[in-house]
Amino acid sequence: GEEVDYRGVLHRDGSVLMSVTLDQLKAPELLYKSLAAKLIVGMPFKDLATVDSILVRELPPQDDKNARLALKRLIDISMGVITPLSEQLTKPLPNALVL
C-alpha cells in the first residue's frame, strides 16, 4: 500500500480542527479556501495557517467520486480526516482516522 504522512494531523503547539459537512464537499475549491489551504491549479496545499484536521461526521457515499476525491486530496497534504467508526465501517475512506 501507499504510505501516508500523519505528522501534520496534529500540531505540537496546538491543533486547529474544523467540522466539514457533505454540502461543503460539493464545492471542493470553496472548502479548501475555508480550511485556509493554498490553491495551485485547484489543488490544495498546506501552510502555517491551514486547518490541521477535519471532522467529517458523515462520509460521502462510495459513488460520490468528487467528494471522495476532495477528501483524498486533503489526506494527501497531511490533513487529518477524522470520522466516526460507524461511518468508516459502512463507507470506508482509505487512510481516514477513526474517532
Short mmCIF file of N, CA and C in Angstrom, two decimals, residues 10-15:
data_model
loop_
_atom_site.label_atom_id
_atom_site.label_comp_id
_atom_site.label_asym_id
_atom_site.label_seq_id
_atom_site.Cartn_x
_atom_site.Cartn_y
_atom_site.Cartn_z
N LEU A 10 -1.85 16.65 13.72
CA LEU A 10 -1.87 17.48 14.93
C LEU A 10 -0.62 18.34 14.95
N HIS A 11 -0.68 19.49 15.60
CA HIS A 11 0.46 20.40 15.68
C HIS A 11 0.94 20.48 17.11
N ARG A 12 2.24 20.44 17.30
CA ARG A 12 2.80 20.40 18.66
C ARG A 12 2.45 21.63 19.50
N ASP A 13 2.19 22.76 18.86
CA ASP A 13 1.87 23.99 19.59
C ASP A 13 0.37 24.23 19.70
N GLY A 14 -0.42 23.26 19.32
CA GLY A 14 -1.88 23.39 19.36
C GLY A 14 -2.44 23.11 17.98
N SER A 15 -3.50 22.38 17.93
CA SER A 15 -4.07 21.97 16.65
C SER A 15 -5.39 22.67 16.38
#
